[in-house]
Amino acid sequence: MGQLSGYPLLLVFLGGVCAVFLACEIGWQLGKRNESKGVSNHIAALEQVLLGMVALMVGFSFLMALTRFEARREATVNLANAIGTTALRARLLPEPTGTETLKLLREYAQMRTALSTSDKARTALLARTNEIQEKLWQHANTLSAKDRKLCPPGSLSSR
């Protein structure tokens, strides 16, 4: 089944409404035809079971969506906190490295907020953010090589 993101939302909504009404009408006609045969009790039980299954599926769908939303929100908050902490620490760096680091962080934050664009633009933005991260690490390595008191030994070895 293809993705529905390429279709207008109104068209998808109207198609769904038409499908539901068509299913209701077919069910109504089948119910009227089988009403005289005395199978209504079985139909009612089947209807209750199906409604219970639909409710269960909707509940699980909302739960999965909520979990993904919470994980994404937490990742965004963690990234914002990391950028803020890095900016505060960059203010302690000696000039001109501190100013250049703050410029790189500002550009990095702008790139990260613009990542909700199309796929082609996203790959270009991700490549640029990776370049900025690499430049920031190079600044940190250069400064730690000059002054060992600036960074504790081993703190930059993870990169």
Coordinates of C-alpha atoms in Angstrom, one line a residue:
M1 CA 0.0 0.0 0.0
G2 CA 1.4 3.4 -0.9
Q3 CA 1.8 6.4 1.2
L4 CA -1.1 8.9 1.5
S5 CA 1.2 11.9 2.1
G6 CA 1.1 12.7 -1.7
Y7 CA -2.6 13.2 -1.7
P8 CA -4.5 16.3 -0.5
L9 CA -5.9 15.8 3.0
L10 CA -9.4 16.7 2.0
L11 CA -9.4 14.0 -0.6
V12 CA -8.2 11.4 1.8
F13 CA -10.8 12.5 4.4
L14 CA -13.7 12.4 1.9
G15 CA -12.5 9.0 0.6
G16 CA -12.5 7.6 4.2
V17 CA -15.9 9.0 5.0
C18 CA -17.3 7.5 1.8
A19 CA -15.8 4.1 2.6
V20 CA -17.3 4.2 6.1
F21 CA -20.8 5.2 4.8
L22 CA -20.6 2.5 2.1
A23 CA -19.7 -0.1 4.7
C24 CA -22.6 1.0 6.9
E25 CA -25.0 0.8 4.0
I26 CA -23.8 -2.7 3.1
G27 CA -24.1 -3.8 6.7
W28 CA -27.6 -2.3 7.0
Q29 CA -28.8 -4.1 3.8
L30 CA -27.3 -7.4 5.0
G31 CA -29.0 -6.9 8.4
K32 CA -32.4 -6.2 6.9
R33 CA -32.1 -9.3 4.6
N34 CA -31.0 -11.5 7.5
E35 CA -33.5 -10.0 10.1
S36 CA -36.2 -12.5 9.1
K37 CA -33.8 -15.4 9.5
G38 CA -33.3 -14.8 13.3
V39 CA -29.5 -14.3 13.2
S40 CA -29.6 -10.9 14.8
N41 CA -28.2 -12.2 18.1
H42 CA -25.1 -13.5 16.4
I43 CA -24.6 -10.3 14.5
A44 CA -24.9 -8.2 17.7
A45 CA -22.3 -10.4 19.4
L46 CA -20.0 -10.1 16.4
E47 CA -20.5 -6.4 16.3
Q48 CA -19.5 -6.0 19.9
V49 CA -16.4 -8.1 19.4
L50 CA -15.4 -6.1 16.4
L51 CA -16.0 -2.8 18.2
G52 CA -13.9 -4.0 21.1
M53 CA -11.0 -5.0 18.7
V54 CA -11.2 -1.6 17.0
A55 CA -11.1 0.2 20.4
L56 CA -8.1 -1.9 21.4
M57 CA -6.3 -1.1 18.1
V58 CA -7.0 2.6 18.5
G59 CA -5.7 2.5 22.1
F60 CA -2.5 0.9 21.1
S61 CA -2.0 3.3 18.2
F62 CA -2.4 6.3 20.5
L63 CA 0.0 4.7 23.0
M64 CA 2.7 4.2 20.3
A65 CA 2.2 7.7 19.0
L66 CA 2.5 9.1 22.5
T67 CA 5.6 7.1 23.2
R68 CA 7.3 8.4 20.0
F69 CA 6.2 11.9 20.8
E70 CA 7.7 11.8 24.3
A71 CA 10.9 10.3 23.1
R72 CA 11.3 13.0 20.4
R73 CA 10.5 15.7 22.9
E74 CA 13.0 14.4 25.4
A75 CA 15.7 14.2 22.7
T76 CA 14.9 17.8 21.7
V77 CA 15.2 19.0 25.3
N78 CA 18.4 17.1 25.8
L79 CA 19.9 18.7 22.6
A80 CA 18.8 22.2 23.6
N81 CA 20.4 21.7 27.1
A82 CA 23.6 20.4 25.5
I83 CA 23.8 23.4 23.2
G84 CA 23.1 25.8 26.0
T85 CA 25.7 24.2 28.2
T86 CA 28.3 24.3 25.4
A87 CA 27.5 27.9 24.8
L88 CA 28.0 28.8 28.5
R89 CA 31.4 26.9 28.5
A90 CA 32.4 28.6 25.2
R91 CA 32.1 31.9 26.9
L92 CA 35.0 30.8 29.1
L93 CA 37.3 30.1 26.2
P94 CA 40.1 32.6 25.3
E95 CA 39.5 34.9 22.4
P96 CA 39.3 34.5 19.3
T97 CA 38.4 30.8 19.8
G98 CA 35.5 31.6 22.1
T99 CA 33.8 34.0 19.6
E100 CA 34.3 31.6 16.7
T101 CA 32.9 28.7 18.8
L102 CA 29.8 30.8 19.7
K103 CA 29.3 31.6 16.0
L104 CA 29.5 27.9 15.2
L105 CA 27.1 27.0 18.0
R106 CA 24.6 29.7 16.8
E107 CA 24.8 28.3 13.2
Y108 CA 24.5 24.7 14.6
A109 CA 21.3 25.6 16.5
Q110 CA 19.8 27.2 13.5
M111 CA 20.6 24.2 11.3
R112 CA 19.1 21.8 13.9
T113 CA 15.8 23.8 14.1
A114 CA 15.6 23.8 10.3
L115 CA 15.9 20.0 10.0
S116 CA 12.1 19.6 9.5
T117 CA 12.3 20.3 5.8
S118 CA 12.4 18.0 2.7
D119 CA 14.7 15.0 2.4
K120 CA 17.2 16.7 0.1
A121 CA 17.5 19.7 2.3
R122 CA 17.7 17.6 5.4
T123 CA 20.7 15.6 4.1
A124 CA 22.5 18.9 3.2
L125 CA 21.7 20.3 6.7
L126 CA 22.8 17.1 8.4
A127 CA 26.1 17.2 6.5
R128 CA 26.6 20.9 7.5
T129 CA 25.8 20.1 11.2
N130 CA 28.4 17.3 11.1
E131 CA 31.0 19.7 9.7
I132 CA 30.2 22.2 12.5
Q133 CA 30.5 19.4 15.1
E134 CA 33.9 18.5 13.7
K135 CA 35.1 22.1 13.8
L136 CA 34.0 22.4 17.4
W137 CA 35.9 19.2 18.3
Q138 CA 39.0 20.5 16.5
H139 CA 38.7 23.7 18.6
A140 CA 38.5 21.7 21.8
N141 CA 41.4 19.5 20.8
T142 CA 43.6 22.5 19.9
L143 CA 42.8 24.3 23.1
S144 CA 43.3 21.2 25.2
A145 CA 46.7 20.6 23.6
K146 CA 47.8 24.1 24.5
D147 CA 46.5 24.1 28.0
R148 CA 46.0 20.8 29.9
K149 CA 44.1 22.6 32.7
L150 CA 41.3 23.6 30.3
C151 CA 40.1 20.0 29.7
P152 CA 40.8 17.0 31.9
P153 CA 42.9 14.3 30.3
G154 CA 40.9 11.7 28.5
S155 CA 37.7 13.8 28.2
L156 CA 38.3 14.4 24.4
S157 CA 39.4 10.9 23.6
S158 CA 35.9 9.7 22.9
R159 CA 35.8 11.5 19.5

